[in-house]
Amino acid sequence: KAGVTQTPRYLIKTRGQQVTLSCSPISGHRSVSWYQQTPGQGLQFLFEYFSETQRNKGNFPGRFSGRQFSNSRSEMNVSTLELGDSALYLCASSLFSTPSTGEQFFGPGTRLTVL
Amino acid sequence: AQSVTQLDSQVPVFEEAPVELRCNYSSSVSVYLFWYVQYPNQGLQLLLKYLSGSTLVKGINGFEAEFNKSQTSFHLRKPSVHISDTAEYFCAVSLLTGNQFYFGTGTSLTVIP
């Protein structure tokens, strides 16, 4: 089975631009979660989608948004980029939406650099 | 609210020596507990998890962890480390009801030949 794939792997943007990141979960997985990883803050939860519905949301400003499609692929969007948005964005997928029913599998991440 | 504290940001250890990576958590509700490993330029890989039952859990690559409810700790141990264990290790908790994970800031384990 193919793992979680994220595209693109690397992105360079400038302040004020917007960006869209994509995540394809493992086939059959219906839950997709997004995390931001930075050296100072570590891994922080952004949001989780299950069957096209946002189930949980972390403490991030409204500039961060996401969606999930009927094939479980997910996108996250960041508008009006700031320097502090530079980070590794990780996507994780699992079969169901509770940790007891299945493991979360992480993708390799998208490295976003904001200049 | 939930929080996870990894007490050591960096841990150097000689090859074949034992290692313990410490993790403490705070939560007002019951949580599940996890340890993940991240190798350079890769995503996170699950080492082990505690959902319920025996407080000593065994994971991949010879790692194990013990859940201590009274001390709210979930320390990771390995009796003999290898060079290939050099990586970043993350402790995490999740709510029982959803895939919302709270991670510690990570411990960088460096195994010295």
PDB file of C-alpha atoms in Angstrom:
ATOM      1  CA  LYS A   1       0.000   0.000   0.000  1.00  0.00           C
ATOM      2  CA  ALA A   2       1.285   3.449  -0.826  1.00  0.00           C
ATOM      3  CA  GLY A   3       1.895   5.701   2.148  1.00  0.00           C
ATOM      4  CA  VAL A   4       0.678   9.215   2.804  1.00  0.00           C
ATOM      5  CA  THR A   5       1.857  11.551   0.083  1.00  0.00           C
ATOM      6  CA  GLN A   6       2.188  15.300   0.325  1.00  0.00           C
ATOM      7  CA  THR A   7       2.742  17.744  -2.484  1.00  0.00           C
ATOM      8  CA  PRO A   8       4.710  19.757  -3.048  1.00  0.00           C
ATOM      9  CA  ARG A   9       7.621  18.744  -0.835  1.00  0.00           C
ATOM     10  CA  TYR A  10       9.148  22.224  -0.858  1.00  0.00           C
ATOM     11  CA  LEU A  11       7.652  25.663  -1.365  1.00  0.00           C
ATOM     12  CA  ILE A  12       9.036  29.179  -1.283  1.00  0.00           C
ATOM     13  CA  LYS A  13       6.596  32.068  -1.028  1.00  0.00           C
ATOM     14  CA  THR A  14       6.735  35.730  -0.106  1.00  0.00           C
ATOM     15  CA  ARG A  15       4.853  37.556   2.607  1.00  0.00           C
ATOM     16  CA  GLY A  16       1.263  38.327   1.753  1.00  0.00           C
ATOM     17  CA  GLN A  17       0.876  35.493  -0.740  1.00  0.00           C
ATOM     18  CA  GLN A  18      -1.369  32.514  -0.213  1.00  0.00           C
ATOM     19  CA  VAL A  19      -0.473  28.833  -0.491  1.00  0.00           C
ATOM     20  CA  THR A  20      -2.268  25.519  -0.885  1.00  0.00           C
ATOM     21  CA  LEU A  21      -0.789  22.238   0.295  1.00  0.00           C
ATOM     22  CA  SER A  22      -2.116  18.831  -0.675  1.00  0.00           C
ATOM     23  CA  CYS A  23      -2.289  15.521   1.143  1.00  0.00           C
ATOM     24  CA  SER A  24      -3.303  12.143  -0.232  1.00  0.00           C
ATOM     25  CA  PRO A  25      -4.042   9.673   2.562  1.00  0.00           C
ATOM     26  CA  ILE A  26      -3.470   5.959   2.491  1.00  0.00           C
ATOM     27  CA  SER A  27      -6.112   4.253   0.400  1.00  0.00           C
ATOM     28  CA  GLY A  28      -9.222   3.609   2.485  1.00  0.00           C
ATOM     29  CA  HIS A  29      -8.318   6.063   5.233  1.00  0.00           C
ATOM     30  CA  ARG A  30     -11.018   8.588   5.974  1.00  0.00           C
ATOM     31  CA  SER A  31      -9.381  10.751   8.632  1.00  0.00           C
ATOM     32  CA  VAL A  32      -6.786  13.356   7.725  1.00  0.00           C
ATOM     33  CA  SER A  33      -5.058  15.582  10.263  1.00  0.00           C
ATOM     34  CA  TRP A  34      -2.673  18.477   9.688  1.00  0.00           C
ATOM     35  CA  TYR A  35       0.182  19.642  11.909  1.00  0.00           C
ATOM     36  CA  GLN A  36       2.637  22.533  11.814  1.00  0.00           C
ATOM     37  CA  GLN A  37       6.181  21.721  12.934  1.00  0.00           C
ATOM     38  CA  THR A  38       8.625  24.496  13.835  1.00  0.00           C
ATOM     39  CA  PRO A  39      11.873  24.377  15.834  1.00  0.00           C
ATOM     40  CA  GLY A  40      10.508  26.676  18.523  1.00  0.00           C
ATOM     41  CA  GLN A  41       6.948  25.386  18.932  1.00  0.00           C
ATOM     42  CA  GLY A  42       7.377  21.741  17.974  1.00  0.00           C
ATOM     43  CA  LEU A  43       4.369  19.998  16.456  1.00  0.00           C
ATOM     44  CA  GLN A  44       1.069  21.804  16.741  1.00  0.00           C
ATOM     45  CA  PHE A  45      -2.303  20.457  15.685  1.00  0.00           C
ATOM     46  CA  LEU A  46      -4.058  22.451  12.976  1.00  0.00           C
ATOM     47  CA  PHE A  47      -7.225  20.503  12.180  1.00  0.00           C
ATOM     48  CA  GLU A  48      -8.690  17.104  11.448  1.00  0.00           C
ATOM     49  CA  TYR A  49     -11.116  16.100   8.733  1.00  0.00           C
ATOM     50  CA  PHE A  50     -13.212  12.969   8.619  1.00  0.00           C
ATOM     51  CA  SER A  51     -15.549  12.143   5.774  1.00  0.00           C
ATOM     52  CA  GLU A  52     -15.306  15.703   4.444  1.00  0.00           C
ATOM     53  CA  THR A  53     -16.216  17.266   7.807  1.00  0.00           C
ATOM     54  CA  GLN A  54     -13.888  19.193  10.078  1.00  0.00           C
ATOM     55  CA  ARG A  55     -14.040  17.378  13.409  1.00  0.00           C
ATOM     56  CA  ASN A  56     -11.375  19.123  15.443  1.00  0.00           C
ATOM     57  CA  LYS A  57      -9.534  22.406  15.146  1.00  0.00           C
ATOM     58  CA  GLY A  58      -6.403  23.664  16.833  1.00  0.00           C
ATOM     59  CA  ASN A  59      -5.616  27.151  18.013  1.00  0.00           C
ATOM     60  CA  PHE A  60      -4.592  28.810  14.748  1.00  0.00           C
ATOM     61  CA  PRO A  61      -5.856  32.027  13.156  1.00  0.00           C
ATOM     62  CA  GLY A  62      -8.513  31.988  10.468  1.00  0.00           C
ATOM     63  CA  ARG A  63      -5.835  32.414   7.795  1.00  0.00           C
ATOM     64  CA  PHE A  64      -5.348  28.662   8.100  1.00  0.00           C
ATOM     65  CA  SER A  65      -8.116  26.649   6.534  1.00  0.00           C
ATOM     66  CA  GLY A  66      -8.608  23.232   5.061  1.00  0.00           C
ATOM     67  CA  ARG A  67     -10.982  20.945   3.312  1.00  0.00           C
ATOM     68  CA  GLN A  68     -11.403  17.305   2.452  1.00  0.00           C
ATOM     69  CA  PHE A  69     -12.755  15.869  -0.754  1.00  0.00           C
ATOM     70  CA  SER A  70     -14.978  12.861  -1.283  1.00  0.00           C
ATOM     71  CA  ASN A  71     -11.933  10.714  -2.127  1.00  0.00           C
ATOM     72  CA  SER A  72     -10.461  11.690   1.294  1.00  0.00           C
ATOM     73  CA  ARG A  73      -7.703  13.813  -0.231  1.00  0.00           C
ATOM     74  CA  SER A  74      -7.218  16.960   1.773  1.00  0.00           C
ATOM     75  CA  GLU A  75      -5.885  20.432   1.141  1.00  0.00           C
ATOM     76  CA  MET A  76      -4.878  23.130   3.541  1.00  0.00           C
ATOM     77  CA  ASN A  77      -4.663  26.775   2.621  1.00  0.00           C
ATOM     78  CA  VAL A  78      -2.797  29.604   4.267  1.00  0.00           C
ATOM     79  CA  SER A  79      -3.716  33.111   3.179  1.00  0.00           C
ATOM     80  CA  THR A  80      -1.754  36.307   3.679  1.00  0.00           C
ATOM     81  CA  LEU A  81       1.445  34.498   4.544  1.00  0.00           C
ATOM     82  CA  GLU A  82       3.638  35.765   7.379  1.00  0.00           C
ATOM     83  CA  LEU A  83       7.294  35.033   8.058  1.00  0.00           C
ATOM     84  CA  GLY A  84       6.262  32.979  11.083  1.00  0.00           C
ATOM     85  CA  ASP A  85       4.354  30.569   8.865  1.00  0.00           C
ATOM     86  CA  SER A  86       7.645  29.092   7.694  1.00  0.00           C
ATOM     87  CA  ALA A  87       7.468  25.510   8.901  1.00  0.00           C
ATOM     88  CA  LEU A  88       7.191  21.867   8.005  1.00  0.00           C
ATOM     89  CA  TYR A  89       3.540  20.999   7.486  1.00  0.00           C
ATOM     90  CA  LEU A  90       2.743  17.372   8.199  1.00  0.00           C
ATOM     91  CA  CYS A  91      -0.317  15.440   7.196  1.00  0.00           C
ATOM     92  CA  ALA A  92      -1.434  12.237   8.901  1.00  0.00           C
ATOM     93  CA  SER A  93      -4.103   9.771   7.914  1.00  0.00           C
ATOM     94  CA  SER A  94      -5.930   7.022   9.734  1.00  0.00           C
ATOM     95  CA  LEU A  95      -8.763   4.655   9.054  1.00  0.00           C
ATOM     96  CA  PHE A  96     -11.160   6.117  11.579  1.00  0.00           C
ATOM     97  CA  SER A  97     -11.325   9.192  13.729  1.00  0.00           C
ATOM     98  CA  THR A  98     -10.344   7.769  17.089  1.00  0.00           C
ATOM     99  CA  PRO A  99      -6.813   6.757  18.073  1.00  0.00           C
ATOM    100  CA  SER A 100      -8.001   3.487  19.585  1.00  0.00           C
ATOM    101  CA  THR A 101      -9.247   2.187  16.262  1.00  0.00           C
ATOM    102  CA  GLY A 102      -6.144   2.684  14.205  1.00  0.00           C
ATOM    103  CA  GLU A 103      -2.733   4.171  13.898  1.00  0.00           C
ATOM    104  CA  GLN A 104      -2.075   7.579  12.380  1.00  0.00           C
ATOM    105  CA  PHE A 105       0.397   7.420   9.504  1.00  0.00           C
ATOM    106  CA  PHE A 106       2.379  10.552   8.748  1.00  0.00           C
ATOM    107  CA  GLY A 107       3.510  11.853   5.408  1.00  0.00           C
ATOM    108  CA  PRO A 108       6.992  13.300   4.798  1.00  0.00           C
ATOM    109  CA  GLY A 109       5.721  16.868   5.021  1.00  0.00           C
ATOM    110  CA  THR A 110       5.812  20.024   2.940  1.00  0.00           C
ATOM    111  CA  ARG A 111       8.587  22.464   3.823  1.00  0.00           C
ATOM    112  CA  LEU A 112       7.207  26.001   3.439  1.00  0.00           C
ATOM    113  CA  THR A 113       9.591  28.944   3.470  1.00  0.00           C
ATOM    114  CA  VAL A 114       8.161  32.459   3.582  1.00  0.00           C
ATOM    115  CA  LEU A 115      10.522  35.257   2.530  1.00  0.00           C
TER     116      LEU A 115
ATOM    117  CA  ALA B   1      -6.311  21.570  28.348  1.00  0.00           C
ATOM    118  CA  GLN B   2      -3.615  19.068  27.521  1.00  0.00           C
ATOM    119  CA  SER B   3       0.141  19.596  27.501  1.00  0.00           C
ATOM    120  CA  VAL B   4       3.198  17.417  27.122  1.00  0.00           C
ATOM    121  CA  THR B   5       6.645  18.123  28.541  1.00  0.00           C
ATOM    122  CA  GLN B   6       9.753  16.380  27.356  1.00  0.00           C
ATOM    123  CA  LEU B   7      12.324  17.207  29.962  1.00  0.00           C
ATOM    124  CA  ASP B   8      15.444  16.708  27.867  1.00  0.00           C
ATOM    125  CA  SER B   9      15.875  18.448  24.537  1.00  0.00           C
ATOM    126  CA  GLN B  10      19.071  16.565  23.728  1.00  0.00           C
ATOM    127  CA  VAL B  11      20.332  13.214  24.956  1.00  0.00           C
ATOM    128  CA  PRO B  12      23.755  11.910  23.897  1.00  0.00           C
ATOM    129  CA  VAL B  13      24.456   8.275  24.701  1.00  0.00           C
ATOM    130  CA  PHE B  14      27.152   5.788  23.759  1.00  0.00           C
ATOM    131  CA  GLU B  15      26.327   2.871  21.525  1.00  0.00           C
ATOM    132  CA  GLU B  16      25.075  -0.219  23.409  1.00  0.00           C
ATOM    133  CA  ALA B  17      24.320   1.841  26.524  1.00  0.00           C
ATOM    134  CA  PRO B  18      20.785   2.078  27.927  1.00  0.00           C
ATOM    135  CA  VAL B  19      18.707   5.212  27.446  1.00  0.00           C
ATOM    136  CA  GLU B  20      15.613   6.770  28.976  1.00  0.00           C
ATOM    137  CA  LEU B  21      13.737   9.647  27.382  1.00  0.00           C
ATOM    138  CA  ARG B  22      11.412  11.376  29.808  1.00  0.00           C
ATOM    139  CA  CYS B  23       7.886  12.540  29.174  1.00  0.00           C
ATOM    140  CA  ASN B  24       5.331  14.089  31.497  1.00  0.00           C
ATOM    141  CA  TYR B  25       1.848  15.141  30.568  1.00  0.00           C
ATOM    142  CA  SER B  26      -0.977  17.199  31.978  1.00  0.00           C
ATOM    143  CA  SER B  27      -4.621  16.627  31.209  1.00  0.00           C
ATOM    144  CA  SER B  28      -7.962  17.150  32.892  1.00  0.00           C
ATOM    145  CA  VAL B  29      -9.437  14.153  31.053  1.00  0.00           C
ATOM    146  CA  SER B  30      -8.276  10.669  30.173  1.00  0.00           C
ATOM    147  CA  VAL B  31      -5.873  10.489  27.269  1.00  0.00           C
ATOM    148  CA  TYR B  32      -4.041   7.989  25.153  1.00  0.00           C
ATOM    149  CA  LEU B  33      -0.236   8.150  25.138  1.00  0.00           C
ATOM    150  CA  PHE B  34       2.200   7.752  22.267  1.00  0.00           C
ATOM    151  CA  TRP B  35       5.855   7.880  21.327  1.00  0.00           C
ATOM    152  CA  TYR B  36       6.860   8.746  17.770  1.00  0.00           C
ATOM    153  CA  VAL B  37      10.271   8.829  16.092  1.00  0.00           C
ATOM    154  CA  GLN B  38      11.285  11.176  13.289  1.00  0.00           C
ATOM    155  CA  TYR B  39      14.336  10.489  11.164  1.00  0.00           C
ATOM    156  CA  PRO B  40      15.864  13.362   9.152  1.00  0.00           C
ATOM    157  CA  ASN B  41      13.680  14.548   6.272  1.00  0.00           C
ATOM    158  CA  GLN B  42      10.981  12.045   7.094  1.00  0.00           C
ATOM    159  CA  GLY B  43       7.570  12.085   8.706  1.00  0.00           C
ATOM    160  CA  LEU B  44       6.796  10.633  12.110  1.00  0.00           C
ATOM    161  CA  GLN B  45       6.695   6.903  12.740  1.00  0.00           C
ATOM    162  CA  LEU B  46       4.816   5.330  15.635  1.00  0.00           C
ATOM    163  CA  LEU B  47       7.080   3.586  18.155  1.00  0.00           C
ATOM    164  CA  LEU B  48       4.457   2.509  20.673  1.00  0.00           C
ATOM    165  CA  LYS B  49       1.206   3.533  22.285  1.00  0.00           C
ATOM    166  CA  TYR B  50      -0.700   3.114  25.517  1.00  0.00           C
ATOM    167  CA  LEU B  51      -4.455   2.873  25.232  1.00  0.00           C
ATOM    168  CA  SER B  52      -5.359   0.776  28.279  1.00  0.00           C
ATOM    169  CA  GLY B  53      -4.367  -2.373  30.143  1.00  0.00           C
ATOM    170  CA  SER B  54      -0.806  -3.207  31.116  1.00  0.00           C
ATOM    171  CA  THR B  55       1.169  -0.108  31.975  1.00  0.00           C
ATOM    172  CA  LEU B  56       4.325  -1.478  30.334  1.00  0.00           C
ATOM    173  CA  VAL B  57       4.067  -1.315  26.588  1.00  0.00           C
ATOM    174  CA  LYS B  58       6.531  -2.649  24.071  1.00  0.00           C
ATOM    175  CA  GLY B  59       7.104  -1.101  20.694  1.00  0.00           C
ATOM    176  CA  ILE B  60       9.205  -1.473  17.610  1.00  0.00           C
ATOM    177  CA  ASN B  61      12.996  -1.500  17.482  1.00  0.00           C
ATOM    178  CA  GLY B  62      13.320  -2.759  21.076  1.00  0.00           C
ATOM    179  CA  PHE B  63      11.767   0.305  22.724  1.00  0.00           C
ATOM    180  CA  GLU B  64       9.367   0.134  25.640  1.00  0.00           C
ATOM    181  CA  ALA B  65       7.566   2.658  27.811  1.00  0.00           C
ATOM    182  CA  GLU B  66       5.837   2.627  31.150  1.00  0.00           C
ATOM    183  CA  PHE B  67       2.684   4.556  31.936  1.00  0.00           C
ATOM    184  CA  ASN B  68       2.626   5.958  35.463  1.00  0.00           C
ATOM    185  CA  LYS B  69      -0.737   7.522  36.179  1.00  0.00           C
ATOM    186  CA  SER B  70       0.150   8.942  39.598  1.00  0.00           C
ATOM    187  CA  GLN B  71       3.191  10.720  38.216  1.00  0.00           C
ATOM    188  CA  THR B  72       1.533  11.456  34.862  1.00  0.00           C
ATOM    189  CA  SER B  73       4.606  10.156  33.105  1.00  0.00           C
ATOM    190  CA  PHE B  74       5.274   7.977  30.080  1.00  0.00           C
ATOM    191  CA  HIS B  75       9.045   7.500  29.873  1.00  0.00           C
ATOM    192  CA  LEU B  76      10.613   5.720  26.914  1.00  0.00           C
ATOM    193  CA  ARG B  77      13.433   3.226  27.455  1.00  0.00           C
ATOM    194  CA  LYS B  78      15.768   1.025  25.478  1.00  0.00           C
ATOM    195  CA  PRO B  79      18.301  -1.285  27.148  1.00  0.00           C
ATOM    196  CA  SER B  80      20.928  -1.024  24.413  1.00  0.00           C
ATOM    197  CA  VAL B  81      20.947   1.646  21.712  1.00  0.00           C
ATOM    198  CA  HIS B  82      22.337   1.436  18.204  1.00  0.00           C
ATOM    199  CA  ILE B  83      23.691   4.080  15.873  1.00  0.00           C
ATOM    200  CA  SER B  84      20.505   3.763  13.840  1.00  0.00           C
ATOM    201  CA  ASP B  85      18.470   5.000  16.831  1.00  0.00           C
ATOM    202  CA  THR B  86      19.831   8.509  16.309  1.00  0.00           C
ATOM    203  CA  ALA B  87      16.687  10.557  15.632  1.00  0.00           C
ATOM    204  CA  GLU B  88      14.165  12.956  17.128  1.00  0.00           C
ATOM    205  CA  TYR B  89      11.663  11.406  19.540  1.00  0.00           C
ATOM    206  CA  PHE B  90       8.278  12.884  20.312  1.00  0.00           C
ATOM    207  CA  CYS B  91       5.916  12.068  23.130  1.00  0.00           C
ATOM    208  CA  ALA B  92       2.241  12.788  22.458  1.00  0.00           C
ATOM    209  CA  VAL B  93      -1.191  12.482  24.008  1.00  0.00           C
ATOM    210  CA  SER B  94      -4.548  12.367  22.330  1.00  0.00           C
ATOM    211  CA  LEU B  95      -8.082  12.715  23.488  1.00  0.00           C
ATOM    212  CA  LEU B  96     -10.079   9.509  23.507  1.00  0.00           C
ATOM    213  CA  THR B  97     -12.620  10.935  21.129  1.00  0.00           C
ATOM    214  CA  GLY B  98     -10.595  12.135  18.158  1.00  0.00           C
ATOM    215  CA  ASN B  99      -7.331  12.301  16.294  1.00  0.00           C
ATOM    216  CA  GLN B 100      -6.245  15.540  17.944  1.00  0.00           C
ATOM    217  CA  PHE B 101      -2.723  14.956  19.195  1.00  0.00           C
ATOM    218  CA  TYR B 102      -0.698  17.155  21.521  1.00  0.00           C
ATOM    219  CA  PHE B 103       3.043  16.728  21.099  1.00  0.00           C
ATOM    220  CA  GLY B 104       6.020  17.504  23.280  1.00  0.00           C
ATOM    221  CA  THR B 105       8.812  19.592  21.813  1.00  0.00           C
ATOM    222  CA  GLY B 106      10.923  16.533  21.117  1.00  0.00           C
ATOM    223  CA  THR B 107      14.144  14.939  22.358  1.00  0.00           C
ATOM    224  CA  SER B 108      17.073  14.640  20.016  1.00  0.00           C
ATOM    225  CA  LEU B 109      18.801  11.321  20.694  1.00  0.00           C
ATOM    226  CA  THR B 110      22.369  11.072  19.452  1.00  0.00           C
ATOM    227  CA  VAL B 111      24.085   7.701  19.682  1.00  0.00           C
ATOM    228  CA  ILE B 112      27.855   8.028  19.856  1.00  0.00           C
ATOM    229  CA  PRO B 113      29.990   5.214  18.406  1.00  0.00           C
TER     230      PRO B 113
END
